[in-house]
CSV table of C-alpha atoms in Angstrom, one decimal:
chain,number,residue,atom,x,y,z
A,237,UNK,CA,1.3,-12.3,12.1
A,238,UNK,CA,1.8,-15.8,11.2
A,239,UNK,CA,-1.0,-17.9,9.8
A,240,UNK,CA,-2.2,-21.1,11.9
A,241,UNK,CA,-1.9,-24.1,10.3
A,242,UNK,CA,-3.3,-27.4,11.8
A,243,UNK,CA,-1.9,-30.9,10.6
A,244,UNK,CA,-4.2,-33.7,11.3
A,245,UNK,CA,-2.6,-37.1,10.7
A,246,UNK,CA,-2.4,-40.2,13.2
A,247,UNK,CA,1.2,-40.8,12.0
A,248,UNK,CA,3.7,-38.7,13.9
A,249,UNK,CA,6.4,-38.7,11.1
A,250,UNK,CA,3.7,-37.3,8.7
A,251,UNK,CA,3.1,-34.5,10.7
A,252,UNK,CA,6.9,-33.9,11.1
A,253,UNK,CA,7.4,-34.1,7.4
A,254,UNK,CA,4.7,-31.5,6.6
A,255,UNK,CA,6.2,-29.2,9.5
A,256,UNK,CA,9.6,-29.4,7.7
A,257,UNK,CA,8.2,-28.9,4.2
A,258,UNK,CA,6.4,-25.8,5.3
A,259,UNK,CA,9.2,-24.3,7.7
A,260,UNK,CA,10.2,-21.5,5.6
A,261,UNK,CA,6.4,-20.1,5.7
A,262,UNK,CA,5.2,-17.5,8.1
A,263,UNK,CA,3.2,-20.3,9.8
A,264,UNK,CA,2.2,-21.5,13.4
A,265,UNK,CA,1.9,-25.0,13.7
A,266,UNK,CA,-0.9,-27.0,15.5
A,267,UNK,CA,-1.3,-30.8,15.5
A,268,UNK,CA,-3.9,-33.3,16.0
A,269,UNK,CA,-3.3,-37.0,15.8
A,270,UNK,CA,-7.1,-37.8,15.7
A,271,UNK,CA,-10.3,-36.2,14.1
A,272,UNK,CA,-11.8,-35.6,17.3
A,273,UNK,CA,-8.6,-33.9,18.5
A,274,UNK,CA,-8.8,-31.6,15.5
A,275,UNK,CA,-12.4,-30.6,16.0
A,276,UNK,CA,-11.8,-29.4,19.6
A,277,UNK,CA,-8.8,-27.5,18.5
A,278,UNK,CA,-10.7,-25.6,15.9
A,279,UNK,CA,-13.6,-25.0,18.6
A,280,UNK,CA,-11.2,-23.3,20.9
A,281,UNK,CA,-8.6,-21.5,18.4
A,282,UNK,CA,-8.1,-19.8,15.0
A,283,UNK,CA,-7.1,-22.3,12.2
A,284,UNK,CA,-6.2,-20.5,9.0
A,285,UNK,CA,-5.9,-23.8,7.1
A,286,UNK,CA,-6.3,-27.5,7.7
A,287,UNK,CA,-4.0,-30.1,6.3
A,288,UNK,CA,-6.0,-33.3,6.8
A,289,UNK,CA,-5.4,-37.0,6.5
A,290,UNK,CA,-8.4,-39.3,5.4
A,291,UNK,CA,-7.3,-42.4,6.6
A,292,UNK,CA,-7.5,-42.2,10.2
A,293,UNK,CA,-9.1,-44.7,13.3
A,294,UNK,CA,-12.3,-43.6,14.9
A,295,UNK,CA,-13.2,-40.2,13.2
A,296,UNK,CA,-11.6,-40.3,9.7
A,297,UNK,CA,-10.9,-37.4,7.2
A,298,UNK,CA,-14.4,-37.5,5.8
A,299,UNK,CA,-16.0,-37.8,9.0
A,300,UNK,CA,-14.2,-34.5,10.4
A,301,UNK,CA,-15.1,-32.7,7.0
A,302,UNK,CA,-18.7,-33.5,7.5
A,303,UNK,CA,-18.8,-32.4,11.1
A,304,UNK,CA,-17.0,-29.2,10.1
A,305,UNK,CA,-20.0,-28.6,7.5
A,306,UNK,CA,-22.6,-28.7,10.3
A,307,UNK,CA,-20.9,-25.9,11.9
A,308,UNK,CA,-21.6,-22.4,11.2
A,309,UNK,CA,-17.7,-21.2,12.2
A,310,UNK,CA,-15.8,-24.3,11.3
A,311,UNK,CA,-17.5,-24.7,7.7
A,312,UNK,CA,-15.6,-21.4,6.6
A,313,UNK,CA,-12.1,-23.2,7.6
A,314,UNK,CA,-10.3,-24.1,4.2
A,315,UNK,CA,-8.7,-27.5,4.2
A,316,UNK,CA,-6.4,-29.6,2.0
A,317,UNK,CA,-6.6,-33.4,1.9
A,318,UNK,CA,-3.2,-35.2,2.1
A,319,UNK,CA,-3.9,-38.8,1.7
A,320,UNK,CA,-2.2,-42.1,0.8
A,321,UNK,CA,-5.4,-42.9,-1.0
A,322,UNK,CA,-5.2,-42.7,-4.6
A,323,UNK,CA,-8.8,-44.0,-5.3
A,324,UNK,CA,-10.5,-41.6,-7.7
A,325,UNK,CA,-13.8,-41.8,-5.4
A,326,UNK,CA,-11.6,-40.4,-2.5
A,327,UNK,CA,-10.3,-37.5,-4.7
A,328,UNK,CA,-13.8,-36.8,-6.1
A,329,UNK,CA,-15.5,-36.9,-2.7
A,330,UNK,CA,-12.9,-34.6,-0.8
A,331,UNK,CA,-13.2,-32.0,-3.6
A,332,UNK,CA,-16.9,-32.1,-3.8
A,333,UNK,CA,-16.9,-31.6,0.2
A,334,UNK,CA,-15.0,-28.5,-0.4
A,335,UNK,CA,-11.4,-29.5,-0.2
A,336,UNK,CA,-9.3,-26.9,-1.8
A,337,UNK,CA,-6.6,-29.4,-3.1
A,338,UNK,CA,-5.7,-32.9,-2.6
A,339,UNK,CA,-2.0,-34.6,-2.7
A,340,UNK,CA,-1.0,-37.8,-2.2
A,341,UNK,CA,1.3,-39.6,0.1
A,342,UNK,CA,4.2,-40.6,0.1
A,343,UNK,CA,5.4,-37.2,-1.1
A,344,UNK,CA,7.7,-36.8,-4.0
A,345,UNK,CA,10.5,-34.4,-4.4
A,346,UNK,CA,8.7,-32.1,-6.5
A,347,UNK,CA,5.9,-32.4,-4.0
A,348,UNK,CA,8.3,-31.3,-1.2
A,349,UNK,CA,10.1,-28.6,-2.8
A,350,UNK,CA,7.2,-26.8,-5.0
A,351,UNK,CA,3.8,-28.4,-4.8
A,352,UNK,CA,2.9,-28.4,-1.3
A,353,UNK,CA,4.3,-24.9,-0.3
A,354,UNK,CA,2.6,-23.7,-3.2
A,355,UNK,CA,-0.8,-25.2,-2.6
A,356,UNK,CA,-0.8,-23.8,1.1
A,357,UNK,CA,0.2,-20.4,0.0
A,358,UNK,CA,-2.6,-20.4,-2.6
A,359,UNK,CA,-5.4,-22.0,-0.5
A,360,UNK,CA,-4.8,-19.3,2.2
A,361,UNK,CA,-4.5,-16.4,-0.4
A,362,UNK,CA,-8.2,-17.9,-1.6
A,363,UNK,CA,-9.4,-18.0,2.1
A,364,UNK,CA,-8.1,-14.4,2.5
A,365,UNK,CA,-9.9,-13.2,-0.9
A,366,UNK,CA,-13.0,-15.0,0.2
A,367,UNK,CA,-13.5,-13.2,3.6
A,368,UNK,CA,-12.5,-10.1,2.3
A,369,UNK,CA,-15.2,-10.1,-0.1
A,370,UNK,CA,-17.5,-11.4,2.7
A,371,UNK,CA,-16.6,-8.5,5.0
A,372,UNK,CA,-17.3,-6.3,2.1
A,373,UNK,CA,-20.7,-7.4,1.4
A,374,UNK,CA,-21.4,-7.0,5.2
A,375,UNK,CA,-20.3,-3.4,5.0
A,376,UNK,CA,-22.6,-2.8,1.9
A,377,UNK,CA,-25.4,-4.4,3.8
A,378,UNK,CA,-25.0,-2.3,6.8
A,379,UNK,CA,-24.4,0.8,4.7
A,380,UNK,CA,-27.9,0.3,2.8
A,381,UNK,CA,-29.4,-0.2,6.3
A,382,UNK,CA,-27.9,3.1,7.5
A,383,UNK,CA,-29.6,4.8,4.6
A,384,UNK,CA,-32.7,3.4,5.0
A,385,UNK,CA,-32.8,4.3,8.7
A,386,UNK,CA,-31.4,7.7,8.3
A,387,UNK,CA,-34.4,8.4,5.6
A,388,UNK,CA,-37.1,6.9,8.0
A,389,UNK,CA,-35.7,8.9,10.9
A,390,UNK,CA,-35.1,12.5,9.0
A,391,UNK,CA,-38.7,12.8,7.8
A,392,UNK,CA,-40.4,12.8,11.1
A,393,UNK,CA,-37.5,14.6,12.7
A,394,UNK,CA,-37.7,17.5,10.3
A,395,UNK,CA,-41.5,17.8,11.2
A,396,UNK,CA,-40.8,18.0,14.8
A,397,UNK,CA,-37.9,20.7,14.4
A,398,UNK,CA,-40.0,22.8,12.3
A,399,UNK,CA,-43.0,22.9,14.8
A,400,UNK,CA,-40.7,23.1,17.6
A,401,UNK,CA,-39.2,26.1,16.0
A,402,UNK,CA,-42.4,27.7,15.4
A,403,UNK,CA,-43.7,27.1,19.0
A,404,UNK,CA,-40.4,28.6,20.4
A,405,UNK,CA,-40.9,31.7,18.5
A,406,UNK,CA,-44.6,32.1,19.5
A,407,UNK,CA,-45.2,35.0,21.5
A,408,UNK,CA,-48.1,33.9,23.7
A,409,UNK,CA,-45.9,30.7,24.7
A,410,UNK,CA,-45.9,30.2,28.6
A,411,UNK,CA,-42.3,30.2,30.0
A,412,UNK,CA,-42.6,26.6,31.4
A,413,UNK,CA,-43.7,25.4,28.1
A,414,UNK,CA,-40.8,27.2,26.2
A,415,UNK,CA,-38.2,25.5,28.5
A,416,UNK,CA,-39.9,22.0,27.5
A,417,UNK,CA,-39.8,23.1,23.6
A,418,UNK,CA,-36.2,24.2,24.2
A,419,UNK,CA,-35.4,20.8,25.6
A,420,UNK,CA,-37.3,19.2,22.6
A,421,UNK,CA,-34.9,21.3,20.3
A,422,UNK,CA,-31.8,20.3,21.7
A,423,UNK,CA,-32.9,16.5,21.8
A,424,UNK,CA,-33.9,16.8,17.9
A,425,UNK,CA,-30.4,18.6,17.4
A,426,UNK,CA,-28.5,15.5,18.9
A,427,UNK,CA,-30.6,13.0,16.9
A,428,UNK,CA,-29.9,15.1,13.9
A,429,UNK,CA,-26.1,15.0,14.8
A,430,UNK,CA,-26.3,11.0,15.1
A,431,UNK,CA,-27.7,10.7,11.5
A,432,UNK,CA,-25.2,13.1,10.2
A,433,UNK,CA,-22.5,11.1,11.6
A,434,UNK,CA,-24.0,7.6,10.3
A,435,UNK,CA,-24.3,9.3,6.7
A,436,UNK,CA,-20.3,10.2,7.2
A,437,UNK,CA,-19.4,6.7,8.1
A,438,UNK,CA,-21.3,5.2,5.0
A,439,UNK,CA,-19.6,7.9,2.8
A,440,UNK,CA,-16.3,6.8,4.2
A,441,UNK,CA,-16.6,3.3,3.8
A,442,UNK,CA,-17.7,3.5,0.2
A,443,UNK,CA,-14.5,5.9,-0.2
A,444,UNK,CA,-12.3,3.1,1.2
A,445,UNK,CA,-13.7,0.5,-0.9
A,446,UNK,CA,-13.6,2.6,-3.8
A,447,UNK,CA,-9.7,3.4,-3.2
A,448,UNK,CA,-9.2,-0.4,-2.8
A,449,UNK,CA,-11.0,-1.3,-6.2
A,450,UNK,CA,-8.6,1.5,-7.6
A,451,UNK,CA,-5.2,0.1,-6.4
A,452,UNK,CA,-6.4,-3.4,-7.3
A,453,UNK,CA,-6.8,-2.1,-10.9
A,454,UNK,CA,-3.5,-0.1,-10.8
A,455,UNK,CA,-1.8,-3.0,-9.5
A,456,UNK,CA,-3.0,-5.3,-12.0
A,457,UNK,CA,-2.3,-3.0,-14.9
A,458,UNK,CA,1.3,-2.6,-13.4
A,459,UNK,CA,1.8,-6.4,-13.1
A,460,UNK,CA,0.4,-6.7,-16.8
A,461,UNK,CA,3.1,-4.7,-18.0
């Protein structure tokens, strides 16, 4: 599945040049000629990486970054700054605001052939790794909550099951009461089955995470050789 790159620049030839530089990659290109348009695009569709010019009329690049930081969804979109500005203050501010990288225009032959394609690939890979860690942390949190809930449910459930069993075998229990006890036992068995399924999901999730970690270690070891 191609990655979605949003190129934000008020100059059409700059947007075209970046498309040409990155044409060999597995990318779908989106374009915006203003900060307002860029924010509107990111609000309505997925963007995997933003290539952002700083010097634009109306909303400049810094305005876009600050607007992104105020949004829960847009704050996680990675961005690289592309600017004609070589001012140290602009470079420093961009990086402090979260830019993964910064390159200056006009582009050199080295930028076109090596630097920009590599920076874009690295930025996307870094973002993917960050998102994967976030998913794993969420999975761990859900797993821990499931364990706690199972524990809280199983203790009273066992009490109910035990007492329902005693009542069910009691010789003096009236038939209508025995039917009600049977329904209670059936309901507790259903709940017990649900808790077992939750426990199985937790074990499965931990197994997948362990296998992923094992494969990553094996891959690193192989590359090291």
